[in-house]
PDB file of C-alpha atoms in Angstrom:
ATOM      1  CA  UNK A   1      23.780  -4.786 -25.332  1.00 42.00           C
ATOM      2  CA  UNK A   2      22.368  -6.851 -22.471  1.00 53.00           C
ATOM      3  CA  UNK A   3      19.382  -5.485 -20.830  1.00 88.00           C
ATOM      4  CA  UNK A   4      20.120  -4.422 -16.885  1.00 91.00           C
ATOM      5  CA  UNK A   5      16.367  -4.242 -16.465  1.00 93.00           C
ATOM      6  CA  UNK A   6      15.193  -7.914 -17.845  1.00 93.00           C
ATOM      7  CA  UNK A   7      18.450  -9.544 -16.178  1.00 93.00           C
ATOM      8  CA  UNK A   8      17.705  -8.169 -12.882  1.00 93.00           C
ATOM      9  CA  UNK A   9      13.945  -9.857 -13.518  1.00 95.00           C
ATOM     10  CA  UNK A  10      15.570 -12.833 -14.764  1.00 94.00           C
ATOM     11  CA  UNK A  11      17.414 -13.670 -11.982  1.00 95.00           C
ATOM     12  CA  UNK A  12      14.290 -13.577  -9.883  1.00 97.00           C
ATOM     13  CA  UNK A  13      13.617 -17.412  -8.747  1.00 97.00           C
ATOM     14  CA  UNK A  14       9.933 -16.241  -7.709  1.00 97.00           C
ATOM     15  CA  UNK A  15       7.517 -18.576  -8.983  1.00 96.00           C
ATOM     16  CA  UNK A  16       5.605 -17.072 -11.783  1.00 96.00           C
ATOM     17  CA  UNK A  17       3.289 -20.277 -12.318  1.00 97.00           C
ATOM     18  CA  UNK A  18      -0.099 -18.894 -11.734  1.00 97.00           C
ATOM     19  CA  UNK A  19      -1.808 -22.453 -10.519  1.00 97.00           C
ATOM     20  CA  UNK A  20       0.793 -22.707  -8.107  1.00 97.00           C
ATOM     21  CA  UNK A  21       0.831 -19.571  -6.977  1.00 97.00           C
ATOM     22  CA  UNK A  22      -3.546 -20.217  -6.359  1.00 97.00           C
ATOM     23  CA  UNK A  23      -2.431 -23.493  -4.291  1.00 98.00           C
ATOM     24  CA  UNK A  24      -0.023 -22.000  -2.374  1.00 98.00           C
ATOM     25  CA  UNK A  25      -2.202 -19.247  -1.437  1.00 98.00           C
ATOM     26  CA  UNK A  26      -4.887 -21.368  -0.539  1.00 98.00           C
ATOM     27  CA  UNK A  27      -3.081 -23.695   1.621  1.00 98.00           C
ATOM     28  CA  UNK A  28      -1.411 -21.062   3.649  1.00 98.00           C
ATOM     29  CA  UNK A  29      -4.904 -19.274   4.201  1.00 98.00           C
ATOM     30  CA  UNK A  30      -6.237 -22.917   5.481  1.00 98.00           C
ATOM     31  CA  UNK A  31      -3.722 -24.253   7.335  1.00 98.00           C
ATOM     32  CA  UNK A  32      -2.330 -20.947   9.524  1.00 98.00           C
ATOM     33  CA  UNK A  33      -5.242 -17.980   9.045  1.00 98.00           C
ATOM     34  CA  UNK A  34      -7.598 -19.467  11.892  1.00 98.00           C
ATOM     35  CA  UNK A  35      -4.700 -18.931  14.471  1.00 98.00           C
ATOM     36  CA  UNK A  36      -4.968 -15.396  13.458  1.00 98.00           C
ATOM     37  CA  UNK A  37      -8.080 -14.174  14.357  1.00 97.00           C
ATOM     38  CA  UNK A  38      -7.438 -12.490  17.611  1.00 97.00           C
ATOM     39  CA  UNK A  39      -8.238  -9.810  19.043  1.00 96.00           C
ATOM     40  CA  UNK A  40      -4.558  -8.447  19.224  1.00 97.00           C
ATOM     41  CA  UNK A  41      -3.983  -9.370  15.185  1.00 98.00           C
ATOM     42  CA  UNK A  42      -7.322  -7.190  14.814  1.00 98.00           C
ATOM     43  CA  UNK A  43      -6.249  -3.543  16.903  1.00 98.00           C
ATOM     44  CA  UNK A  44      -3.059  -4.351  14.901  1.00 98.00           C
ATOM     45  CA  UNK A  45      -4.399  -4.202  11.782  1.00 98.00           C
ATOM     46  CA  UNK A  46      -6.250  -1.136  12.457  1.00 98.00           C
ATOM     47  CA  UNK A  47      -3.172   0.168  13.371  1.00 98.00           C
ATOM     48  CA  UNK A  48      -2.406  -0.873   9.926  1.00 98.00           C
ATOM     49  CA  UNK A  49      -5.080   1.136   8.129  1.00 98.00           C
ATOM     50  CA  UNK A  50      -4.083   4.377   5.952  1.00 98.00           C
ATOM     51  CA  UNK A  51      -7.567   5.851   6.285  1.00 97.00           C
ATOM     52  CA  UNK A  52      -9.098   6.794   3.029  1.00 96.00           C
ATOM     53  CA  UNK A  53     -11.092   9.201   0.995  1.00 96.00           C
ATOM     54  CA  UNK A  54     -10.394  10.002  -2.521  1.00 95.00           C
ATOM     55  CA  UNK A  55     -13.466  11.216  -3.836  1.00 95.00           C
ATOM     56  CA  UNK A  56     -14.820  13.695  -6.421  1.00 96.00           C
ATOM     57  CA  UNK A  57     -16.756  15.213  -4.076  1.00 98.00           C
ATOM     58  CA  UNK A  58     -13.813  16.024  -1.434  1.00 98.00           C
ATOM     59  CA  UNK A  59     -13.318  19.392  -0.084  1.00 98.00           C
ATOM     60  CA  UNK A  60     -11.309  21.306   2.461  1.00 98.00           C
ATOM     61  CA  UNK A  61     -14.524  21.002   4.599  1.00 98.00           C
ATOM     62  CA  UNK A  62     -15.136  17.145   4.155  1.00 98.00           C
ATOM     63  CA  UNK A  63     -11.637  16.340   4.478  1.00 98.00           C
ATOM     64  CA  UNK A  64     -11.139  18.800   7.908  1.00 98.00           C
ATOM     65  CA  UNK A  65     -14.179  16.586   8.966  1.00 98.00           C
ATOM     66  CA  UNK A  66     -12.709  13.348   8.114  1.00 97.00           C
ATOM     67  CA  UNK A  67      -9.146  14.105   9.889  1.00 98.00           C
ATOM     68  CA  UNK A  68     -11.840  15.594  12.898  1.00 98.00           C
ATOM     69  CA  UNK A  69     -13.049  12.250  13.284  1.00 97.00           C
ATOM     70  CA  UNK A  70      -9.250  10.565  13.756  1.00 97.00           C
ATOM     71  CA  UNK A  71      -8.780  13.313  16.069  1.00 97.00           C
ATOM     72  CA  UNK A  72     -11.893  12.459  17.742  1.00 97.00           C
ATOM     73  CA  UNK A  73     -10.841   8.717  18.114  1.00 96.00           C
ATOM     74  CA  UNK A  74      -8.126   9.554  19.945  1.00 91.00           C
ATOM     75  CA  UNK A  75     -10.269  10.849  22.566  1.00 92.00           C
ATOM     76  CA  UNK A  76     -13.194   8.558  22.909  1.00 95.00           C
ATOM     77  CA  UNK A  77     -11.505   5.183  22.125  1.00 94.00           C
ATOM     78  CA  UNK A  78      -7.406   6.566  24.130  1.00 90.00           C
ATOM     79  CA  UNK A  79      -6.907   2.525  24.834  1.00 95.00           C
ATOM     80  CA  UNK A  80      -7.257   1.394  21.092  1.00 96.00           C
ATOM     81  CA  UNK A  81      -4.328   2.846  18.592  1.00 96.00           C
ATOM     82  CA  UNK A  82      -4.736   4.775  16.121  1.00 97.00           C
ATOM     83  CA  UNK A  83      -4.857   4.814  12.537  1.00 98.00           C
ATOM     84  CA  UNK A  84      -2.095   4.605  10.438  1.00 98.00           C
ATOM     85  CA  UNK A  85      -2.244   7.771   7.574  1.00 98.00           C
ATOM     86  CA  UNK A  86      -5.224   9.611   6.588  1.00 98.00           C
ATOM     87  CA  UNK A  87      -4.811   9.364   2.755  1.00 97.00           C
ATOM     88  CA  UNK A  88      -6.167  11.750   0.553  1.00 98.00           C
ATOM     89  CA  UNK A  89      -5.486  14.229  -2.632  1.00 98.00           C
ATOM     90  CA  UNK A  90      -2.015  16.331  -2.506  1.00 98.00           C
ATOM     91  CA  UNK A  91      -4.202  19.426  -2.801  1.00 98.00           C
ATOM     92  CA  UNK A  92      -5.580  18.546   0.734  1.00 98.00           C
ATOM     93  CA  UNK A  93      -2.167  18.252   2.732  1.00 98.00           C
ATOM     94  CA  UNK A  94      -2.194  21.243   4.200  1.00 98.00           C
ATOM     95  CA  UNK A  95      -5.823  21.202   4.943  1.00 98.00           C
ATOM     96  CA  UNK A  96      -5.313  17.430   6.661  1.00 98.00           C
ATOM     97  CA  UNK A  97      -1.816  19.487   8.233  1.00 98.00           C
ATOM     98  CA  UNK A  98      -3.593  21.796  10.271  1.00 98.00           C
ATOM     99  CA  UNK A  99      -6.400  19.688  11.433  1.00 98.00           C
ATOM    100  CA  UNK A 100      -4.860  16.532  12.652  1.00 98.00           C
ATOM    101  CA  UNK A 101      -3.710  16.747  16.192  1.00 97.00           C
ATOM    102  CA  UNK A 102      -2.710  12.942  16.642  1.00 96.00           C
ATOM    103  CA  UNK A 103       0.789  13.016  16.596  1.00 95.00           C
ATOM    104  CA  UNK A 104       1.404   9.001  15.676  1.00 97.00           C
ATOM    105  CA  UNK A 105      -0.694   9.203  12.277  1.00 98.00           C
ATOM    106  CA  UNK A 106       1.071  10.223   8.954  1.00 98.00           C
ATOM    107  CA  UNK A 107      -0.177  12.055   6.146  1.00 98.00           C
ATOM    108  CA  UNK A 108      -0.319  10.165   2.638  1.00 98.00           C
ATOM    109  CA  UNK A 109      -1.213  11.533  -0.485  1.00 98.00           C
ATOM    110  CA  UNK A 110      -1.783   9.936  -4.313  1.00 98.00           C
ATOM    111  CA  UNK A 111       0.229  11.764  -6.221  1.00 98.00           C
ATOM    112  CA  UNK A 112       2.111  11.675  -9.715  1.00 97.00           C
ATOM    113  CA  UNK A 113      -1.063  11.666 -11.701  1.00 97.00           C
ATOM    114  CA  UNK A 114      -3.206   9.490  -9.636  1.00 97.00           C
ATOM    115  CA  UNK A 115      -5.163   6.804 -10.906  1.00 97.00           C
ATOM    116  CA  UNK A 116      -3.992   6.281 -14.316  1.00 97.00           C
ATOM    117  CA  UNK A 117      -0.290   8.145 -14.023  1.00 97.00           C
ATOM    118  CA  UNK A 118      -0.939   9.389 -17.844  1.00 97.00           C
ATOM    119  CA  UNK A 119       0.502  13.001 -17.927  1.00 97.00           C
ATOM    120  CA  UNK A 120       3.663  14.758 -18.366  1.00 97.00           C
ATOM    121  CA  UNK A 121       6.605  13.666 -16.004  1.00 96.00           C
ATOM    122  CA  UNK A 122       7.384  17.038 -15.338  1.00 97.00           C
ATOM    123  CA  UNK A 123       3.380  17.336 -14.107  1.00 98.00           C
ATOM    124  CA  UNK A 124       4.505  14.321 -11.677  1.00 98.00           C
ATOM    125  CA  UNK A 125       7.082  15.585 -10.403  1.00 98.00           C
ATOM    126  CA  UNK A 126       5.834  18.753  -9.191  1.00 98.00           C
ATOM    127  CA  UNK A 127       2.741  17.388  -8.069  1.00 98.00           C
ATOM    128  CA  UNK A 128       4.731  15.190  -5.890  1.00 98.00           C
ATOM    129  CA  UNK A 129       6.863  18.107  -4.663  1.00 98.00           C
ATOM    130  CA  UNK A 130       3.873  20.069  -3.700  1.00 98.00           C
ATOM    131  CA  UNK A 131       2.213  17.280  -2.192  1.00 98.00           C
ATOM    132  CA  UNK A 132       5.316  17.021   0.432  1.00 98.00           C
ATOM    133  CA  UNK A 133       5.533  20.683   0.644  1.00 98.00           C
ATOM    134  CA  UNK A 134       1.910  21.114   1.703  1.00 98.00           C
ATOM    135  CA  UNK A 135       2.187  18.440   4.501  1.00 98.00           C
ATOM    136  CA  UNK A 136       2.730  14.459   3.098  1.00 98.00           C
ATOM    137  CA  UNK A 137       4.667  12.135   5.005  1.00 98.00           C
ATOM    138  CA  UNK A 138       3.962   9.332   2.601  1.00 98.00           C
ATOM    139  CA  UNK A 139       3.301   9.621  -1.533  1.00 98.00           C
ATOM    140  CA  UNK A 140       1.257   6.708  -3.066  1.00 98.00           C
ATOM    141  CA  UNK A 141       2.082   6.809  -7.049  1.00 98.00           C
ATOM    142  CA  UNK A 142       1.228   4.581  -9.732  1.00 98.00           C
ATOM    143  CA  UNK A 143       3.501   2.584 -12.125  1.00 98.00           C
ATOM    144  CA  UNK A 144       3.456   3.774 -15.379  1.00 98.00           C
ATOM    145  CA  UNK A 145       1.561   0.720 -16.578  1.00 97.00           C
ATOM    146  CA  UNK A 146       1.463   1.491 -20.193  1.00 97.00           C
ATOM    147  CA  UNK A 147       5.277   2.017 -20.590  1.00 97.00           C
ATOM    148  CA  UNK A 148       5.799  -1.109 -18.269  1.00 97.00           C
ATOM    149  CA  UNK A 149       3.369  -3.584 -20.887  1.00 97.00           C
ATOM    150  CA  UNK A 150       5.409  -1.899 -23.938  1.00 96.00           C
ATOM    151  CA  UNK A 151       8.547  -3.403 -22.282  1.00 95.00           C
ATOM    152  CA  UNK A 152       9.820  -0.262 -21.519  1.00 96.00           C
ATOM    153  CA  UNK A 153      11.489  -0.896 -18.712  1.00 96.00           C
ATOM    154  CA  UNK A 154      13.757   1.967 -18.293  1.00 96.00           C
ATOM    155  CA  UNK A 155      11.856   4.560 -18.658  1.00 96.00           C
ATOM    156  CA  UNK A 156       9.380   2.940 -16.131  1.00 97.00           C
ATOM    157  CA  UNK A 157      12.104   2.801 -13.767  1.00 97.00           C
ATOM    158  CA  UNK A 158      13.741   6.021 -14.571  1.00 97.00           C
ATOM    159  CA  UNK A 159      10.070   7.381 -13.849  1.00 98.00           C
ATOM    160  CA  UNK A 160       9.872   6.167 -10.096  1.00 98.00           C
ATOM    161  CA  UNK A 161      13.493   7.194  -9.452  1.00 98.00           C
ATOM    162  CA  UNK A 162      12.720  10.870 -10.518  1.00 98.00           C
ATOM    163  CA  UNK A 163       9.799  10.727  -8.269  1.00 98.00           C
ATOM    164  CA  UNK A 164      11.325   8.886  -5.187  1.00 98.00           C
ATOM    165  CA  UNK A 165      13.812  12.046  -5.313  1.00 98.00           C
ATOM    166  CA  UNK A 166      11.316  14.691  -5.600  1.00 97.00           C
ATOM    167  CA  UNK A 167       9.625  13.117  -2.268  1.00 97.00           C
ATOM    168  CA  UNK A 168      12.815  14.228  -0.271  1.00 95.00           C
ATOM    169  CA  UNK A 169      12.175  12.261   3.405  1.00 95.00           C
ATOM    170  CA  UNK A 170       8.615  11.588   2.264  1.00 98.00           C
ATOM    171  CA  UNK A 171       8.299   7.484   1.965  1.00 98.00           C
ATOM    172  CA  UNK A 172       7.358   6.405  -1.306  1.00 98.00           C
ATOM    173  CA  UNK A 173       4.780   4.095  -2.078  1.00 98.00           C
ATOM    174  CA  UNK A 174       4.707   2.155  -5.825  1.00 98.00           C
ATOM    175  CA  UNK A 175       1.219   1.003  -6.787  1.00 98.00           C
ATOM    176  CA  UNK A 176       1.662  -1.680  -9.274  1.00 98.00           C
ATOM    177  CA  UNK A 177      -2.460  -2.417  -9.928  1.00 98.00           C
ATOM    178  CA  UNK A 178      -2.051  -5.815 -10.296  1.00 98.00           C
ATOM    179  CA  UNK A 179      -5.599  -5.955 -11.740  1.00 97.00           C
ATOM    180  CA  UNK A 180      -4.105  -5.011 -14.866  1.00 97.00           C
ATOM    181  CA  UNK A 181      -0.868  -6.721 -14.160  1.00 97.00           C
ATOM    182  CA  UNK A 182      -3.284  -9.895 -14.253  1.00 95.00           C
ATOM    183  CA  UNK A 183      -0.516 -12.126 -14.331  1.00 97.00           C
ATOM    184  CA  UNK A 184       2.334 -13.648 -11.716  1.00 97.00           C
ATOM    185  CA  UNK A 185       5.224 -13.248 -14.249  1.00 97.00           C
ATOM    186  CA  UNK A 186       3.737  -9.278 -14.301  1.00 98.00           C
ATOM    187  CA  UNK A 187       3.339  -8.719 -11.257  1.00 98.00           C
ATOM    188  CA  UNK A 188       6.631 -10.381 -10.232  1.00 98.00           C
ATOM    189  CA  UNK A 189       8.638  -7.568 -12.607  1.00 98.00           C
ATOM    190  CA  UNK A 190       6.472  -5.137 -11.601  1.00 98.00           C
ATOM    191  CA  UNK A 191       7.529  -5.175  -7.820  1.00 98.00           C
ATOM    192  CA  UNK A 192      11.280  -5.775  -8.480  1.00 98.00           C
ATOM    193  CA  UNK A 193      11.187  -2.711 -10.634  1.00 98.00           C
ATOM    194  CA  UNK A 194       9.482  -0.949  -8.493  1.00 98.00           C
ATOM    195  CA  UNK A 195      11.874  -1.897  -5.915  1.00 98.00           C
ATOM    196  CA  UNK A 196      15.359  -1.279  -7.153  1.00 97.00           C
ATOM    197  CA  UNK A 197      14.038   1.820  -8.205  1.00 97.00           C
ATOM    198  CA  UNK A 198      13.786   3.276  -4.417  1.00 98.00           C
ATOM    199  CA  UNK A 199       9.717   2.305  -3.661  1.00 98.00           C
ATOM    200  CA  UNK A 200       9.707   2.046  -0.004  1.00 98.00           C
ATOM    201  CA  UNK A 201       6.463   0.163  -0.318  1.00 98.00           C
ATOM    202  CA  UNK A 202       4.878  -1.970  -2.942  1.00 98.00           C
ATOM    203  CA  UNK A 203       1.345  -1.619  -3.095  1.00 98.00           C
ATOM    204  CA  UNK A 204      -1.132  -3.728  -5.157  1.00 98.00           C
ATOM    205  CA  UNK A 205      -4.399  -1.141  -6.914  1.00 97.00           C
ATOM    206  CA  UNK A 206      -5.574   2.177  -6.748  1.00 96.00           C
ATOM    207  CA  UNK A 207      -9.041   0.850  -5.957  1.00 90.00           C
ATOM    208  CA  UNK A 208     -10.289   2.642  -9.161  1.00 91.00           C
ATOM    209  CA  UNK A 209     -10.131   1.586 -12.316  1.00 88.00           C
ATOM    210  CA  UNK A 210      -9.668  -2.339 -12.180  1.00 92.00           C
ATOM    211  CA  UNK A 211      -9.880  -5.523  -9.792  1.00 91.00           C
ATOM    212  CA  UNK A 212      -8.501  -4.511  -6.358  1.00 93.00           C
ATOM    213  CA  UNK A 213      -5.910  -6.335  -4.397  1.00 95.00           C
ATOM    214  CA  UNK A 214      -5.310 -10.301  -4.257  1.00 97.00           C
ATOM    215  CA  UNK A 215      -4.839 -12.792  -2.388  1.00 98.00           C
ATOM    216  CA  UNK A 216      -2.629 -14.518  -5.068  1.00 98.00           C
ATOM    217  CA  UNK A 217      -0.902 -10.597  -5.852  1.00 98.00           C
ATOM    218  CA  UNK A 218       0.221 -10.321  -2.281  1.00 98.00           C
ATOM    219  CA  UNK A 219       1.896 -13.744  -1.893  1.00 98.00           C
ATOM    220  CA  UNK A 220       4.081 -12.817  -5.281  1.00 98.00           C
ATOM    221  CA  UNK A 221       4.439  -9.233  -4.196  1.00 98.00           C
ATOM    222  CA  UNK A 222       5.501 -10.291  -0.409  1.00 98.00           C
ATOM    223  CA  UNK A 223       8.070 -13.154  -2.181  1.00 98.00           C
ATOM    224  CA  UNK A 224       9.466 -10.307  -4.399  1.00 98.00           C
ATOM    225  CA  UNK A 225      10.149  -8.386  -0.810  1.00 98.00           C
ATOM    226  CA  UNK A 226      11.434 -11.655   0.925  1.00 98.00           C
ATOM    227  CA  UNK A 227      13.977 -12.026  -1.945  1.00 98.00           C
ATOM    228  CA  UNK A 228      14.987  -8.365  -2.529  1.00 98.00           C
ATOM    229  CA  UNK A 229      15.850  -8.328   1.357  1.00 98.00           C
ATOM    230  CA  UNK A 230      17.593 -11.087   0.901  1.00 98.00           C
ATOM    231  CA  UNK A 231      19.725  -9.800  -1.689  1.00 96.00           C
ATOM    232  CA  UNK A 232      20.380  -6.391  -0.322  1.00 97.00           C
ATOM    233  CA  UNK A 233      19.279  -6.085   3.207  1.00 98.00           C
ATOM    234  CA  UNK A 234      16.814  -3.653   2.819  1.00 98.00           C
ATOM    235  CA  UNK A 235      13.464  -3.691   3.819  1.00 98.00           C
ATOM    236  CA  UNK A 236      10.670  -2.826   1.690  1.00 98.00           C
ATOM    237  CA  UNK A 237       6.512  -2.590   2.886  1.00 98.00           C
ATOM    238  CA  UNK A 238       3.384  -4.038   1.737  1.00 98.00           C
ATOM    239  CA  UNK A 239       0.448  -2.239   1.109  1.00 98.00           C
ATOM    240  CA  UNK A 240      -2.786  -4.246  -0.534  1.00 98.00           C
ATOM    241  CA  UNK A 241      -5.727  -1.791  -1.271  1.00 97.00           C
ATOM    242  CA  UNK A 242      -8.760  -1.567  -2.920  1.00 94.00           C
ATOM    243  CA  UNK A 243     -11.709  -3.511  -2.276  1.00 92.00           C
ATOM    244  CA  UNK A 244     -10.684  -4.993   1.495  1.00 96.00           C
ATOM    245  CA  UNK A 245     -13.004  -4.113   3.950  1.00 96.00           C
ATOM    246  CA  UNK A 246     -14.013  -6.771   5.968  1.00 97.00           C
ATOM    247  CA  UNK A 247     -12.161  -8.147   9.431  1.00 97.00           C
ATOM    248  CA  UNK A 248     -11.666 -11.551   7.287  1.00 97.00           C
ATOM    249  CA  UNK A 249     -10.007 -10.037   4.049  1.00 98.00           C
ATOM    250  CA  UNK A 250      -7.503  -8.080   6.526  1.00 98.00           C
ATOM    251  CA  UNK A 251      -6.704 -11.057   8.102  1.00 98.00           C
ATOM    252  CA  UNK A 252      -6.313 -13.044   5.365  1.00 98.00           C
ATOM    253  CA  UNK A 253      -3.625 -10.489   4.049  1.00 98.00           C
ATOM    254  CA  UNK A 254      -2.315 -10.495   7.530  1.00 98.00           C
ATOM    255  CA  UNK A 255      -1.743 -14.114   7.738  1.00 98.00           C
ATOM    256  CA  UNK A 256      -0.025 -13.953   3.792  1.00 98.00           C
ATOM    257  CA  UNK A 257       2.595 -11.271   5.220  1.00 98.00           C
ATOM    258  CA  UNK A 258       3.402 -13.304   8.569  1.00 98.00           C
ATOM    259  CA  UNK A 259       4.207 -16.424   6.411  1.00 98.00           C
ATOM    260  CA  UNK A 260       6.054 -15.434   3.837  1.00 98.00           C
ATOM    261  CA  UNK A 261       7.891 -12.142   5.712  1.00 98.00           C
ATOM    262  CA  UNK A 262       7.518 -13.065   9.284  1.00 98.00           C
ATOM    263  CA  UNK A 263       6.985 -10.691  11.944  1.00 96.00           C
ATOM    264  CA  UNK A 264       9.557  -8.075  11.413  1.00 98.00           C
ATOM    265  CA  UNK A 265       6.755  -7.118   8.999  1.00 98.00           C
ATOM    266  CA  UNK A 266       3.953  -7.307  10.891  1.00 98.00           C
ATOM    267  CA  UNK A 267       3.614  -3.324  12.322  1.00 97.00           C
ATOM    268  CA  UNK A 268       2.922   0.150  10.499  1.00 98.00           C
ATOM    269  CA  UNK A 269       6.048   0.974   9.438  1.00 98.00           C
ATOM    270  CA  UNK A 270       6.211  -2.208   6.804  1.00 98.00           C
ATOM    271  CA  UNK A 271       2.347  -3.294   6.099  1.00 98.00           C
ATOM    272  CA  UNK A 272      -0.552  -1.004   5.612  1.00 98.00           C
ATOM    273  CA  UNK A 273      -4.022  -1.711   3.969  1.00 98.00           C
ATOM    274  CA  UNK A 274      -5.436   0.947   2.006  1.00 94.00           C
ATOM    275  CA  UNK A 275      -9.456   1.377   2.885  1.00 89.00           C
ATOM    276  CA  UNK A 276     -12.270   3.310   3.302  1.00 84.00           C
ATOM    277  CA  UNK A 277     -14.754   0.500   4.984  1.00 91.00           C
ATOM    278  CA  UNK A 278     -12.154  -1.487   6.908  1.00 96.00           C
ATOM    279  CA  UNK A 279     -12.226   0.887  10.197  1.00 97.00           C
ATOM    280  CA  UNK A 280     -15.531   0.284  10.948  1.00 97.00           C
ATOM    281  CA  UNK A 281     -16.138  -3.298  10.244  1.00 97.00           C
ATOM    282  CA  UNK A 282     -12.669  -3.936  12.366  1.00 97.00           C
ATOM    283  CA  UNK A 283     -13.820  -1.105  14.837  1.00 96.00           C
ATOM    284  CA  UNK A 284     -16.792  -3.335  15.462  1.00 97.00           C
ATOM    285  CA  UNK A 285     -15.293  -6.786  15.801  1.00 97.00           C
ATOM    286  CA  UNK A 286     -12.889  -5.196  18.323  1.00 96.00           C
ATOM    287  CA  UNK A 287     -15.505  -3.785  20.409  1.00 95.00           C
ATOM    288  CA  UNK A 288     -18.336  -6.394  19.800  1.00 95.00           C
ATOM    289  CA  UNK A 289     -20.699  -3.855  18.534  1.00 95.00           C
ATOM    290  CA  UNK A 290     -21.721  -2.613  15.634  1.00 95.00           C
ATOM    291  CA  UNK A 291     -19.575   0.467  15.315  1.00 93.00           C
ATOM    292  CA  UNK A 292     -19.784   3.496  12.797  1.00 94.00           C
ATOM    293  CA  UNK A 293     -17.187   5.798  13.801  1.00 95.00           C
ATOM    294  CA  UNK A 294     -15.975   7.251  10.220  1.00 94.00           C
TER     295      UNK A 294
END
């Protein structure tokens, strides 16, 4: 019996040549990112940013402070816009619910097991569920990596499907840590998976465990999107996170997305960047001052 899931990959003409892949990526970076360091590209990104903190140490009283300080931004900096999504753990929706006063910014929350997506499906699930019932806008899951380097495909898939459904009108967002991926032909599967299996956003590492996002991951990640559009007419976001947090990196990420997705792309509601550091260092080149407001 022919395999639905390894066709569908099959028929993918994304290059999965790493080299070329490196030389593509390189070229683009020289040849366009210049151009792209303006001021405008910068508040954009920012705009771009689902604000961060996933730490051992959070609480209901760091995290009210945290969402304070969006609040706060509002106020003191009205002419800049906002954030995109305060991210944080599903057991701090509601806290991040009452707090947060500016309207335009979502709530996003790791859930399904987050970092390593090892538990029961059923655990998941209802940690999903909860996480939208408490408050999320947005869930940020990870790919059940060990199932998807067995080669088991469907259950990987059957996986994200069970979870997109649980989200209800919550987005979904498929992290596909492409640091243990590694390769283009992985990381290629990995998003079209991810894809025809409802993610409303691909979204390269969790920042935790392994090598962050890519360069190289984005421009096969943002070709998977170009095709899979192309084939069905839907449009699917970009999210690369973990370990970009300088003005550069962001721009560099921007200028990969304009290229190969063009500007339909380019605003919140298809590309985010998942940080903690990024606010400030782009807070500071926007303003010409060193800036530490979070």
């Amino acid at each position: 019996m022919a395999d639905k899931y390894q066709d569908t990959v099959a028929k993918s003409q994304v290059t999965t040549d790493d080299e070329k892949v490196k030389a593509e990526v390189a070229k683009i970076l020289a040849d366009e990112m210049e151009a792209n360091r303006t001021a405008d590209v910068m508040k954009l990104l920012f705009n771009c940013i689902d604000l961060t903190t996933l730490k051992s140490t959070d609480s209901p009283q760091s995290v009210a402070r945290f969402t304070e300080r969006v609040n706060d931004f509002e106020n003191e900096h009205g002419d800049l816009p906002p954030v995109a999504a305060i991210c944080v753990y599903p057991n701090f929706a509601p806290v991040v619910r009452t707090v947060l006063d500016v309207t335009e910014v979502n709530i996003a929350c790791v859930a399904g097991c987050f970092p390593s997506s090892q538990s029961f499906p059923e655990v998941k699930v209802a940690e999903t569920a909860l996480a939208v019932e408490g408050g999320a806008d947005e869930i940020d899951i990870v790919m059940n990596l060990g199932n998807f380097l067995d080669g088991d495909w469907e259950e990987v898939c059957d996986e994200i499907s069970e979870l997109k459904h649980s989200c209800r009108d919550a987005h979904l967002k498929v992290i596909l840590e492409t640091g243990a991926l590694k390769t283009a032909e992985n990381i290629r599967a990995a998003s079209i998976l991810a894809m025809y299996s409802g993610a409303d956003f691909i979204k390269t590492s969790t920042g935790k465990e392994y090598p962050g996002a890519s360069l190289e991951a984005a421009y096969i990640m943002c070709q998977c999107i170009k095709e899979y559009y192309d084939q069905t007419g839907r449009m699917v976001g970009f999210k690369p996170a973990g370990g970009v947090s300088t003005t550069d990196e962001a721009i560099a990420y921007y200028t990969i997305v304009k290229h190969v997705l063009g500007e339909k792309w380019l605003d919140n509601e298809y590309f985010r960047i998942g940080a903690s550091r990024l606010a400030n260092n782009l807070l500071s080149d926007i303003l010409g001052v060193e800036t530490k407001f979070f």
